[in-house]
Amino acid sequence: MSWLCRSVWGCSPRNFYTGERNYSHNSSSEFYSSLGLEGFSVADTSGTVEEDTDSAILYGTLRGSIVGLRYYKGVVNNNEMVALQREPNNPYDKNAVKVNNVNGDQVGHIKKELAAALAGIMDNKLAVVEGVVPYGAKNVFTMPVQMSFWGREENKEAVLDQLKMHGFKLAPPLKGKSCTFWISGKTGPTYSAPVHAAVHLTTEQLKSEFDKLFEDLKEDDKTCEMEGAEAVGTLLLPHQKQALAWMVSRENSDNLPPFWEERNNFYYNILTNFAVKERPKNVLGGILADDMGLGKTLTTIALILTNFQDGKPLPVEKITSDKSYEVRWKKKIVSQLIYVLLLNVTSVFSGTASIQSVEKKYSEDGPRTTLIICPLSVLSNWIDQFEQHTSQDFHLNIYIYYGSDRNKDPAILSEQDVVLTTYNVLATDYGIRDDSPLHKIKWLRIVLDEAHTIRNPNAQQTKAVLSLEAHRRWVLTGTPIQNSVKDLWSLISFLKLKPFTDREWWHRTIQRPVTMGTPGGLRRLQSLIKSITLRRTKISKVKGKPILELPERKVLIQHVTLAEEERQIYQSVKKEGKVAINRFFNEGTVLAHYADILGVLLRLRQLCCHPHLCTNTSSSFSVAGSNTPEELRQMLVNKMKLVLSSGSDEECAVCLESLTLPVITHCAHVFCKPCIYEVIRSEQPNASCPLCRSELRVEHLVECSLEEELNSSNGKKGGQEWISSSKINALMHALIELRKENPTIKCLVVSQFTTFLSLIENALKKSGFVFTRLDGSMAQKKRVEAIQCFQSSQAGSPTVMLLSLKAGGVGLNLTAASRVFLMDPAWNPAAEDQCFDRCHRLGQKYNVIITKFIVKDSVEENMLKIQNKKRELAAGAFATKKPSASEIKQTKINEIKALIDL
DNA sequence: ACCGCCGGGTGCC
DNA sequence: ACCGCCGGGTGCC
């Protein structure tokens, strides 16, 4: 199974099974304030060489000299890499370029004539200039430097011109030999232009190498087991004991970090040839990259309780029997309050302060507190799991640093055993200068959960995380690399792995060699990953046995034939839609009528479910006529709102995933808010819509809150007589057969359309099914009730749960069900998979059978084809290439054609 | 720097 | 000599 869950391009602000999407409308909190231009990590569409190193080519090389060595203490070895840095404020020369060694110490300057040529190139980011000192490192006054010029193809001429103006000319790199000696200079023979560095692996090979990268991690010396401390109230599974042993050993380890060797009293970095006298400290931590469902949270809780200082367990308060009741009661309060909190009634939350009154004075010196940072969507999961897995006889001080009344006193925070917070809160605090207590504390340990949220190195969240201080650092993620090696930098940098904390060294030593397929690049990355990562998948084995014996999962497709009357309505709507869409194609206005087209497709999809579903969606097209352009535009925007409010799981054309915080543009196209903000940021000052290239402006974006709309269209149409539909009949037939077979089997009935779920309710009632319901519009308290009720094995408990496709977060556990009926296909297959995993996960006792109802000869069949294409793309390769706006456009147009049979 | 460069001293053979 | 040449002073940007 591949751990590359992403499709080929784009960077989603989240991955498919987690995400900030559960926020819905958080009007009061910091969430929106931090969701500014850099609040999210999103597609990197900017054009400078620094951020777009994947498309950089090597223009050529040039020999120059570093002068002024005697004025600086930075030393270099032969063949060592050096960094060239512009120094525009140098009082002697505004063109100055200083040279630093790997440690960041200044070595000297680039000689002024050469600096004059480089300044313009570097300032305008036309090329990245990298240096290696080939020899002469022991020189007193000057030393040579071999420079490589990297940049985008289109900037090459400009760079060569600039150099030529100053009398320099690049030489091509010598093939074969890696980055060592070239001969070049002001004079010399004319060479033809250098080309791309040789690529030694195809993308396919690279991908499979990547898979192996993690495969090989399993069979290692990471098989020691360790019991958790007494305070861990849950028995750990064997693979969790292994993880605990590994984590404890990493925290207490004194080995050299990867790529460092001891050589006659010096410590050498074999990648950069950099040497230091002091022994470099190892990373006290690493990456726990187990698949979801293997218990990363539990293992981390065990680590916190088991490994405090010198391998001793955390000195937690042992509860005497008379105190026990009080504490348990207070624990309960905390987890209930968090539910309230998630509903945004933040003022109530000041109640958590009371937990501090159950305090105990600790006398340890040094930090005792573990800081856990996670997305809001899993915050309550952490609280639940602490509750579940801490032995009843112990009391942990946990402070949830969240909400407008959060306690910002560092003294209080650093007394806790655990402080839990979210990336957004952290970034918000960090944004307000000097008002971040989290940045004033030196933590015992920091744990980043779902750490891929800090993929974008330029995002505020990433910066906030990287500037925290801690002795031990952990990264928890199910998908360490989502798109490319690039994604690893933030994580590696967080772990304080020298010299990779500096992005230049990461690029030169790992990222570029890997993406360009330089021999040994992958091996390097592998050795790095291997030394700091533990990863097991669901199919990994412990002592020959599968780690988790998950029952089978089968997906069946059941075709449904529409009844004659349904077919007639369907065909007439299709015919009308096809005529209109055909016209758009002929006029070349397909994308201008995007909302209309989505509307047609939506109606067709709804008609496949039930004729009553689409009665509220207007079927009239925006026809040019008496309407002003502004009125027409408004109509389109309204249509888009209607589509979204139906519950349809539409996708964002930028990240190609389900919409997160949908916003509608002036031109009536819809994207994730973070995605479109990133487009605007990177294309400023004049951004254009990725689909139709019309002008894009933040002030024109209309936010579309899904769940509000859902509430207003809640199901039952007044006065309308209940009738069934072919699909409902098919479902009921299956449910009734199943009940005959085994009346205790529980089922999930899933649809994107909550209105459809309401219609199904009628049928369920008629046939006497006991059912419950879970959708996005329900209050948290009701959700919890619905889930508990459904999960119960008591006689008379519901056997059917009506579930909206996207309800609930990562943690939603519906293992009581072993059957899933998916009533309508989603655009995004990952959204379906995530939904299936709610019952096909740890705790599932039976084989899971999923039935997808697909109407024959309908848009649904075409959707299946597109789903398959997407799966292929996602599994194919993790090419680093992003699609251009025109490719996005073309893909969309092709999809529309395929969907409506054109 | 066992260099280059600068500017002052100097001036047939 | 408005030159050449010598040799001392000097030295990143």
JSON list of C-alpha atoms in Angstrom, two decimals, chain A residues 591-780:
[
{"chain": "A", "resi": 591, "resn": "LEU", "atom": "CA", "xyz": [-15.95, 27.91, -18.18]},
{"chain": "A", "resi": 592, "resn": "ALA", "atom": "CA", "xyz": [-17.94, 31.11, -18.05]},
{"chain": "A", "resi": 593, "resn": "HIS", "atom": "CA", "xyz": [-20.97, 28.92, -17.46]},
{"chain": "A", "resi": 594, "resn": "TYR", "atom": "CA", "xyz": [-19.28, 26.67, -14.97]},
{"chain": "A", "resi": 595, "resn": "ALA", "atom": "CA", "xyz": [-21.94, 27.21, -12.33]},
{"chain": "A", "resi": 596, "resn": "ASP", "atom": "CA", "xyz": [-24.63, 26.33, -14.86]},
{"chain": "A", "resi": 597, "resn": "ILE", "atom": "CA", "xyz": [-22.83, 23.16, -15.82]},
{"chain": "A", "resi": 598, "resn": "LEU", "atom": "CA", "xyz": [-22.25, 22.08, -12.25]},
{"chain": "A", "resi": 599, "resn": "GLY", "atom": "CA", "xyz": [-25.92, 22.79, -11.73]},
{"chain": "A", "resi": 600, "resn": "VAL", "atom": "CA", "xyz": [-26.91, 20.47, -14.58]},
{"chain": "A", "resi": 601, "resn": "LEU", "atom": "CA", "xyz": [-24.62, 17.75, -13.33]},
{"chain": "A", "resi": 602, "resn": "LEU", "atom": "CA", "xyz": [-25.93, 18.18, -9.82]},
{"chain": "A", "resi": 603, "resn": "ARG", "atom": "CA", "xyz": [-29.52, 17.86, -10.96]},
{"chain": "A", "resi": 604, "resn": "LEU", "atom": "CA", "xyz": [-28.69, 14.73, -12.87]},
{"chain": "A", "resi": 605, "resn": "ARG", "atom": "CA", "xyz": [-26.92, 13.26, -9.86]},
{"chain": "A", "resi": 606, "resn": "GLN", "atom": "CA", "xyz": [-29.87, 14.13, -7.68]},
{"chain": "A", "resi": 607, "resn": "LEU", "atom": "CA", "xyz": [-32.32, 12.62, -10.14]},
{"chain": "A", "resi": 608, "resn": "CYS", "atom": "CA", "xyz": [-30.38, 9.38, -9.90]},
{"chain": "A", "resi": 609, "resn": "CYS", "atom": "CA", "xyz": [-31.24, 9.39, -6.20]},
{"chain": "A", "resi": 610, "resn": "HIS", "atom": "CA", "xyz": [-34.73, 10.72, -5.99]},
{"chain": "A", "resi": 611, "resn": "PRO", "atom": "CA", "xyz": [-36.84, 13.05, -8.16]},
{"chain": "A", "resi": 612, "resn": "HIS", "atom": "CA", "xyz": [-37.72, 15.23, -5.16]},
{"chain": "A", "resi": 613, "resn": "LEU", "atom": "CA", "xyz": [-34.12, 16.16, -4.55]},
{"chain": "A", "resi": 614, "resn": "CYS", "atom": "CA", "xyz": [-33.76, 18.68, -7.30]},
{"chain": "A", "resi": 615, "resn": "THR", "atom": "CA", "xyz": [-37.03, 20.51, -7.15]},
{"chain": "A", "resi": 616, "resn": "ASN", "atom": "CA", "xyz": [-35.47, 23.48, -5.43]},
{"chain": "A", "resi": 617, "resn": "THR", "atom": "CA", "xyz": [-32.71, 23.99, -7.92]},
{"chain": "A", "resi": 618, "resn": "SER", "atom": "CA", "xyz": [-33.73, 26.32, -10.66]},
{"chain": "A", "resi": 619, "resn": "SER", "atom": "CA", "xyz": [-33.33, 24.75, -14.05]},
{"chain": "A", "resi": 620, "resn": "SER", "atom": "CA", "xyz": [-33.24, 27.92, -16.08]},
{"chain": "A", "resi": 621, "resn": "PHE", "atom": "CA", "xyz": [-29.99, 28.90, -17.66]},
{"chain": "A", "resi": 622, "resn": "SER", "atom": "CA", "xyz": [-28.64, 32.35, -17.58]},
{"chain": "A", "resi": 623, "resn": "VAL", "atom": "CA", "xyz": [-29.72, 33.48, -20.99]},
{"chain": "A", "resi": 624, "resn": "ALA", "atom": "CA", "xyz": [-28.50, 36.74, -22.37]},
{"chain": "A", "resi": 625, "resn": "GLY", "atom": "CA", "xyz": [-31.45, 39.03, -22.64]},
{"chain": "A", "resi": 626, "resn": "SER", "atom": "CA", "xyz": [-32.95, 41.63, -20.45]},
{"chain": "A", "resi": 627, "resn": "ASN", "atom": "CA", "xyz": [-30.47, 40.96, -17.66]},
{"chain": "A", "resi": 628, "resn": "THR", "atom": "CA", "xyz": [-27.46, 43.19, -17.09]},
{"chain": "A", "resi": 629, "resn": "PRO", "atom": "CA", "xyz": [-24.06, 41.53, -16.94]},
{"chain": "A", "resi": 630, "resn": "GLU", "atom": "CA", "xyz": [-24.02, 42.18, -13.23]},
{"chain": "A", "resi": 631, "resn": "GLU", "atom": "CA", "xyz": [-27.38, 40.45, -12.78]},
{"chain": "A", "resi": 632, "resn": "LEU", "atom": "CA", "xyz": [-26.19, 37.51, -14.83]},
{"chain": "A", "resi": 633, "resn": "ARG", "atom": "CA", "xyz": [-23.08, 37.25, -12.73]},
{"chain": "A", "resi": 634, "resn": "GLN", "atom": "CA", "xyz": [-25.10, 37.34, -9.54]},
{"chain": "A", "resi": 635, "resn": "MET", "atom": "CA", "xyz": [-27.34, 34.59, -10.89]},
{"chain": "A", "resi": 636, "resn": "LEU", "atom": "CA", "xyz": [-24.32, 32.42, -11.55]},
{"chain": "A", "resi": 637, "resn": "VAL", "atom": "CA", "xyz": [-22.97, 33.01, -8.08]},
{"chain": "A", "resi": 638, "resn": "ASN", "atom": "CA", "xyz": [-26.33, 32.10, -6.62]},
{"chain": "A", "resi": 639, "resn": "LYS", "atom": "CA", "xyz": [-26.39, 28.93, -8.69]},
{"chain": "A", "resi": 640, "resn": "MET", "atom": "CA", "xyz": [-23.01, 27.99, -7.34]},
{"chain": "A", "resi": 641, "resn": "LYS", "atom": "CA", "xyz": [-24.31, 28.56, -3.83]},
{"chain": "A", "resi": 642, "resn": "LEU", "atom": "CA", "xyz": [-27.23, 26.28, -4.55]},
{"chain": "A", "resi": 643, "resn": "VAL", "atom": "CA", "xyz": [-24.93, 23.55, -5.80]},
{"chain": "A", "resi": 644, "resn": "LEU", "atom": "CA", "xyz": [-22.79, 23.81, -2.71]},
{"chain": "A", "resi": 645, "resn": "SER", "atom": "CA", "xyz": [-25.69, 23.97, -0.33]},
{"chain": "A", "resi": 646, "resn": "SER", "atom": "CA", "xyz": [-27.08, 20.71, -1.70]},
{"chain": "A", "resi": 647, "resn": "GLY", "atom": "CA", "xyz": [-24.31, 18.92, 0.16]},
{"chain": "A", "resi": 648, "resn": "SER", "atom": "CA", "xyz": [-22.60, 17.92, -3.05]},
{"chain": "A", "resi": 649, "resn": "ASP", "atom": "CA", "xyz": [-18.96, 17.16, -2.43]},
{"chain": "A", "resi": 650, "resn": "GLU", "atom": "CA", "xyz": [-17.55, 19.43, -5.12]},
{"chain": "A", "resi": 651, "resn": "GLU", "atom": "CA", "xyz": [-13.85, 19.68, -5.68]},
{"chain": "A", "resi": 652, "resn": "CYS", "atom": "CA", "xyz": [-11.38, 22.51, -5.80]},
{"chain": "A", "resi": 653, "resn": "ALA", "atom": "CA", "xyz": [-9.63, 22.89, -9.15]},
{"chain": "A", "resi": 654, "resn": "VAL", "atom": "CA", "xyz": [-6.43, 23.97, -7.45]},
{"chain": "A", "resi": 655, "resn": "CYS", "atom": "CA", "xyz": [-5.84, 21.16, -4.96]},
{"chain": "A", "resi": 656, "resn": "LEU", "atom": "CA", "xyz": [-8.11, 18.68, -6.73]},
{"chain": "A", "resi": 657, "resn": "GLU", "atom": "CA", "xyz": [-9.63, 17.62, -3.46]},
{"chain": "A", "resi": 658, "resn": "SER", "atom": "CA", "xyz": [-12.89, 18.21, -1.72]},
{"chain": "A", "resi": 659, "resn": "LEU", "atom": "CA", "xyz": [-13.51, 21.85, -0.94]},
{"chain": "A", "resi": 660, "resn": "THR", "atom": "CA", "xyz": [-12.25, 23.22, 2.32]},
{"chain": "A", "resi": 661, "resn": "LEU", "atom": "CA", "xyz": [-13.95, 26.47, 3.25]},
{"chain": "A", "resi": 662, "resn": "PRO", "atom": "CA", "xyz": [-15.40, 27.05, -0.20]},
{"chain": "A", "resi": 663, "resn": "VAL", "atom": "CA", "xyz": [-15.36, 30.53, -1.64]},
{"chain": "A", "resi": 664, "resn": "ILE", "atom": "CA", "xyz": [-16.99, 31.67, -4.86]},
{"chain": "A", "resi": 665, "resn": "THR", "atom": "CA", "xyz": [-15.13, 34.03, -7.15]},
{"chain": "A", "resi": 666, "resn": "HIS", "atom": "CA", "xyz": [-16.50, 37.00, -9.02]},
{"chain": "A", "resi": 667, "resn": "CYS", "atom": "CA", "xyz": [-16.56, 34.79, -12.10]},
{"chain": "A", "resi": 668, "resn": "ALA", "atom": "CA", "xyz": [-18.65, 32.17, -10.25]},
{"chain": "A", "resi": 669, "resn": "HIS", "atom": "CA", "xyz": [-15.98, 29.52, -9.83]},
{"chain": "A", "resi": 670, "resn": "VAL", "atom": "CA", "xyz": [-15.43, 27.79, -6.55]},
{"chain": "A", "resi": 671, "resn": "PHE", "atom": "CA", "xyz": [-12.19, 26.96, -4.74]},
{"chain": "A", "resi": 672, "resn": "CYS", "atom": "CA", "xyz": [-10.90, 26.28, -1.26]},
{"chain": "A", "resi": 673, "resn": "LYS", "atom": "CA", "xyz": [-10.35, 29.54, 0.49]},
{"chain": "A", "resi": 674, "resn": "PRO", "atom": "CA", "xyz": [-6.70, 28.81, 1.30]},
{"chain": "A", "resi": 675, "resn": "CYS", "atom": "CA", "xyz": [-6.02, 27.63, -2.25]},
{"chain": "A", "resi": 676, "resn": "ILE", "atom": "CA", "xyz": [-7.40, 30.70, -3.95]},
{"chain": "A", "resi": 677, "resn": "TYR", "atom": "CA", "xyz": [-5.74, 33.03, -1.45]},
{"chain": "A", "resi": 678, "resn": "GLU", "atom": "CA", "xyz": [-2.45, 31.43, -2.32]},
{"chain": "A", "resi": 679, "resn": "VAL", "atom": "CA", "xyz": [-3.11, 31.96, -6.04]},
{"chain": "A", "resi": 680, "resn": "ILE", "atom": "CA", "xyz": [-3.85, 35.62, -5.35]},
{"chain": "A", "resi": 681, "resn": "ARG", "atom": "CA", "xyz": [-0.76, 35.98, -3.21]},
{"chain": "A", "resi": 682, "resn": "SER", "atom": "CA", "xyz": [1.56, 34.37, -5.70]},
{"chain": "A", "resi": 683, "resn": "GLU", "atom": "CA", "xyz": [0.23, 36.18, -8.73]},
{"chain": "A", "resi": 684, "resn": "GLN", "atom": "CA", "xyz": [-0.03, 39.58, -7.16]},
{"chain": "A", "resi": 685, "resn": "PRO", "atom": "CA", "xyz": [-0.61, 42.33, -8.06]},
{"chain": "A", "resi": 686, "resn": "ASN", "atom": "CA", "xyz": [-2.88, 40.98, -10.80]},
{"chain": "A", "resi": 687, "resn": "ALA", "atom": "CA", "xyz": [-4.17, 37.50, -10.15]},
{"chain": "A", "resi": 688, "resn": "SER", "atom": "CA", "xyz": [-6.55, 35.67, -12.43]},
{"chain": "A", "resi": 689, "resn": "CYS", "atom": "CA", "xyz": [-8.94, 32.79, -11.97]},
{"chain": "A", "resi": 690, "resn": "PRO", "atom": "CA", "xyz": [-7.28, 29.40, -12.59]},
{"chain": "A", "resi": 691, "resn": "LEU", "atom": "CA", "xyz": [-10.29, 28.32, -14.59]},
{"chain": "A", "resi": 692, "resn": "CYS", "atom": "CA", "xyz": [-11.22, 31.29, -16.73]},
{"chain": "A", "resi": 693, "resn": "ARG", "atom": "CA", "xyz": [-8.42, 33.81, -16.22]},
{"chain": "A", "resi": 694, "resn": "SER", "atom": "CA", "xyz": [-10.80, 36.60, -15.16]},
{"chain": "A", "resi": 695, "resn": "GLU", "atom": "CA", "xyz": [-9.60, 39.08, -12.63]},
{"chain": "A", "resi": 696, "resn": "LEU", "atom": "CA", "xyz": [-9.41, 37.72, -9.08]},
{"chain": "A", "resi": 697, "resn": "ARG", "atom": "CA", "xyz": [-9.77, 39.95, -6.07]},
{"chain": "A", "resi": 698, "resn": "VAL", "atom": "CA", "xyz": [-10.01, 39.10, -2.42]},
{"chain": "A", "resi": 699, "resn": "GLU", "atom": "CA", "xyz": [-12.80, 41.60, -1.84]},
{"chain": "A", "resi": 700, "resn": "HIS", "atom": "CA", "xyz": [-14.94, 39.88, -4.48]},
{"chain": "A", "resi": 701, "resn": "LEU", "atom": "CA", "xyz": [-14.72, 36.43, -2.94]},
{"chain": "A", "resi": 702, "resn": "VAL", "atom": "CA", "xyz": [-17.96, 35.18, -1.45]},
{"chain": "A", "resi": 703, "resn": "GLU", "atom": "CA", "xyz": [-17.67, 32.68, 1.34]},
{"chain": "A", "resi": 704, "resn": "CYS", "atom": "CA", "xyz": [-20.13, 29.91, 1.23]},
{"chain": "A", "resi": 705, "resn": "SER", "atom": "CA", "xyz": [-20.88, 28.29, 4.51]},
{"chain": "A", "resi": 706, "resn": "LEU", "atom": "CA", "xyz": [-22.12, 24.83, 3.78]},
{"chain": "A", "resi": 707, "resn": "GLU", "atom": "CA", "xyz": [-23.83, 23.83, 6.95]},
{"chain": "A", "resi": 708, "resn": "GLU", "atom": "CA", "xyz": [-25.98, 26.90, 7.43]},
{"chain": "A", "resi": 709, "resn": "GLU", "atom": "CA", "xyz": [-27.51, 26.30, 4.08]},
{"chain": "A", "resi": 710, "resn": "LEU", "atom": "CA", "xyz": [-28.01, 22.70, 4.92]},
{"chain": "A", "resi": 711, "resn": "ASN", "atom": "CA", "xyz": [-30.10, 23.62, 7.90]},
{"chain": "A", "resi": 712, "resn": "SER", "atom": "CA", "xyz": [-32.43, 25.72, 5.87]},
{"chain": "A", "resi": 713, "resn": "SER", "atom": "CA", "xyz": [-33.13, 22.99, 3.36]},
{"chain": "A", "resi": 714, "resn": "ASN", "atom": "CA", "xyz": [-33.69, 20.36, 5.94]},
{"chain": "A", "resi": 715, "resn": "GLY", "atom": "CA", "xyz": [-35.41, 17.58, 4.21]},
{"chain": "A", "resi": 716, "resn": "LYS", "atom": "CA", "xyz": [-39.14, 17.34, 4.27]},
{"chain": "A", "resi": 717, "resn": "LYS", "atom": "CA", "xyz": [-40.91, 19.38, 1.73]},
{"chain": "A", "resi": 718, "resn": "GLY", "atom": "CA", "xyz": [-44.10, 20.69, 3.25]},
{"chain": "A", "resi": 719, "resn": "GLY", "atom": "CA", "xyz": [-47.15, 18.96, 1.98]},
{"chain": "A", "resi": 720, "resn": "GLN", "atom": "CA", "xyz": [-45.30, 16.78, -0.46]},
{"chain": "A", "resi": 721, "resn": "GLU", "atom": "CA", "xyz": [-46.49, 13.22, -0.48]},
{"chain": "A", "resi": 722, "resn": "TRP", "atom": "CA", "xyz": [-43.75, 10.69, 0.33]},
{"chain": "A", "resi": 723, "resn": "ILE", "atom": "CA", "xyz": [-42.80, 8.51, -2.58]},
{"chain": "A", "resi": 724, "resn": "SER", "atom": "CA", "xyz": [-39.91, 6.12, -2.96]},
{"chain": "A", "resi": 725, "resn": "SER", "atom": "CA", "xyz": [-37.37, 5.95, -5.76]},
{"chain": "A", "resi": 726, "resn": "SER", "atom": "CA", "xyz": [-35.53, 3.21, -7.57]},
{"chain": "A", "resi": 727, "resn": "LYS", "atom": "CA", "xyz": [-32.44, 3.77, -5.54]},
{"chain": "A", "resi": 728, "resn": "ILE", "atom": "CA", "xyz": [-34.30, 3.80, -2.26]},
{"chain": "A", "resi": 729, "resn": "ASN", "atom": "CA", "xyz": [-36.03, 0.60, -3.33]},
{"chain": "A", "resi": 730, "resn": "ALA", "atom": "CA", "xyz": [-32.70, -0.98, -4.06]},
{"chain": "A", "resi": 731, "resn": "LEU", "atom": "CA", "xyz": [-31.41, 0.09, -0.67]},
{"chain": "A", "resi": 732, "resn": "MET", "atom": "CA", "xyz": [-34.49, -1.12, 1.19]},
{"chain": "A", "resi": 733, "resn": "HIS", "atom": "CA", "xyz": [-34.39, -4.42, -0.60]},
{"chain": "A", "resi": 734, "resn": "ALA", "atom": "CA", "xyz": [-30.81, -4.93, 0.50]},
{"chain": "A", "resi": 735, "resn": "LEU", "atom": "CA", "xyz": [-31.53, -3.82, 4.06]},
{"chain": "A", "resi": 736, "resn": "ILE", "atom": "CA", "xyz": [-34.49, -6.09, 4.43]},
{"chain": "A", "resi": 737, "resn": "GLU", "atom": "CA", "xyz": [-32.62, -9.08, 2.98]},
{"chain": "A", "resi": 738, "resn": "LEU", "atom": "CA", "xyz": [-29.83, -8.38, 5.39]},
{"chain": "A", "resi": 739, "resn": "ARG", "atom": "CA", "xyz": [-32.21, -8.17, 8.32]},
{"chain": "A", "resi": 740, "resn": "LYS", "atom": "CA", "xyz": [-33.62, -11.57, 7.43]},
{"chain": "A", "resi": 741, "resn": "GLU", "atom": "CA", "xyz": [-30.14, -12.98, 7.26]},
{"chain": "A", "resi": 742, "resn": "ASN", "atom": "CA", "xyz": [-28.92, -11.41, 10.47]},
{"chain": "A", "resi": 743, "resn": "PRO", "atom": "CA", "xyz": [-30.98, -8.86, 12.34]},
{"chain": "A", "resi": 744, "resn": "THR", "atom": "CA", "xyz": [-28.06, -7.58, 14.41]},
{"chain": "A", "resi": 745, "resn": "ILE", "atom": "CA", "xyz": [-25.85, -6.44, 11.55]},
{"chain": "A", "resi": 746, "resn": "LYS", "atom": "CA", "xyz": [-25.42, -2.67, 11.53]},
{"chain": "A", "resi": 747, "resn": "CYS", "atom": "CA", "xyz": [-25.20, -0.53, 8.42]},
{"chain": "A", "resi": 748, "resn": "LEU", "atom": "CA", "xyz": [-24.09, 2.92, 7.41]},
{"chain": "A", "resi": 749, "resn": "VAL", "atom": "CA", "xyz": [-26.22, 4.54, 4.76]},
{"chain": "A", "resi": 750, "resn": "VAL", "atom": "CA", "xyz": [-24.17, 7.34, 3.25]},
{"chain": "A", "resi": 751, "resn": "SER", "atom": "CA", "xyz": [-25.13, 10.18, 0.96]},
{"chain": "A", "resi": 752, "resn": "GLN", "atom": "CA", "xyz": [-23.82, 13.61, 0.11]},
{"chain": "A", "resi": 753, "resn": "PHE", "atom": "CA", "xyz": [-27.33, 14.93, 0.06]},
{"chain": "A", "resi": 754, "resn": "THR", "atom": "CA", "xyz": [-28.80, 15.36, 3.49]},
{"chain": "A", "resi": 755, "resn": "THR", "atom": "CA", "xyz": [-32.20, 15.86, 1.90]},
{"chain": "A", "resi": 756, "resn": "PHE", "atom": "CA", "xyz": [-31.87, 12.39, 0.46]},
{"chain": "A", "resi": 757, "resn": "LEU", "atom": "CA", "xyz": [-31.09, 11.01, 3.90]},
{"chain": "A", "resi": 758, "resn": "SER", "atom": "CA", "xyz": [-34.32, 12.61, 5.10]},
{"chain": "A", "resi": 759, "resn": "LEU", "atom": "CA", "xyz": [-36.25, 10.88, 2.34]},
{"chain": "A", "resi": 760, "resn": "ILE", "atom": "CA", "xyz": [-34.65, 7.58, 3.24]},
{"chain": "A", "resi": 761, "resn": "GLU", "atom": "CA", "xyz": [-35.80, 8.10, 6.83]},
{"chain": "A", "resi": 762, "resn": "ASN", "atom": "CA", "xyz": [-39.38, 7.68, 5.63]},
{"chain": "A", "resi": 763, "resn": "ALA", "atom": "CA", "xyz": [-38.62, 4.34, 4.04]},
{"chain": "A", "resi": 764, "resn": "LEU", "atom": "CA", "xyz": [-36.75, 3.13, 7.09]},
{"chain": "A", "resi": 765, "resn": "LYS", "atom": "CA", "xyz": [-39.66, 4.07, 9.36]},
{"chain": "A", "resi": 766, "resn": "LYS", "atom": "CA", "xyz": [-42.14, 2.28, 7.12]},
{"chain": "A", "resi": 767, "resn": "SER", "atom": "CA", "xyz": [-40.14, -0.93, 7.28]},
{"chain": "A", "resi": 768, "resn": "GLY", "atom": "CA", "xyz": [-39.63, -0.65, 11.00]},
{"chain": "A", "resi": 769, "resn": "PHE", "atom": "CA", "xyz": [-35.90, -0.07, 11.13]},
{"chain": "A", "resi": 770, "resn": "VAL", "atom": "CA", "xyz": [-34.42, 1.49, 14.24]},
{"chain": "A", "resi": 771, "resn": "PHE", "atom": "CA", "xyz": [-32.00, 4.10, 12.96]},
{"chain": "A", "resi": 772, "resn": "THR", "atom": "CA", "xyz": [-30.00, 7.11, 13.93]},
{"chain": "A", "resi": 773, "resn": "ARG", "atom": "CA", "xyz": [-28.50, 9.94, 11.94]},
{"chain": "A", "resi": 774, "resn": "LEU", "atom": "CA", "xyz": [-25.29, 11.92, 11.81]},
{"chain": "A", "resi": 775, "resn": "ASP", "atom": "CA", "xyz": [-24.75, 14.93, 9.59]},
{"chain": "A", "resi": 776, "resn": "GLY", "atom": "CA", "xyz": [-22.77, 18.13, 9.58]},
{"chain": "A", "resi": 777, "resn": "SER", "atom": "CA", "xyz": [-25.59, 20.32, 10.73]},
{"chain": "A", "resi": 778, "resn": "MET", "atom": "CA", "xyz": [-26.02, 18.59, 14.09]},
{"chain": "A", "resi": 779, "resn": "ALA", "atom": "CA", "xyz": [-24.85, 20.08, 17.34]},
{"chain": "A", "resi": 780, "resn": "GLN", "atom": "CA", "xyz": [-21.90, 18.35, 18.92]}
]
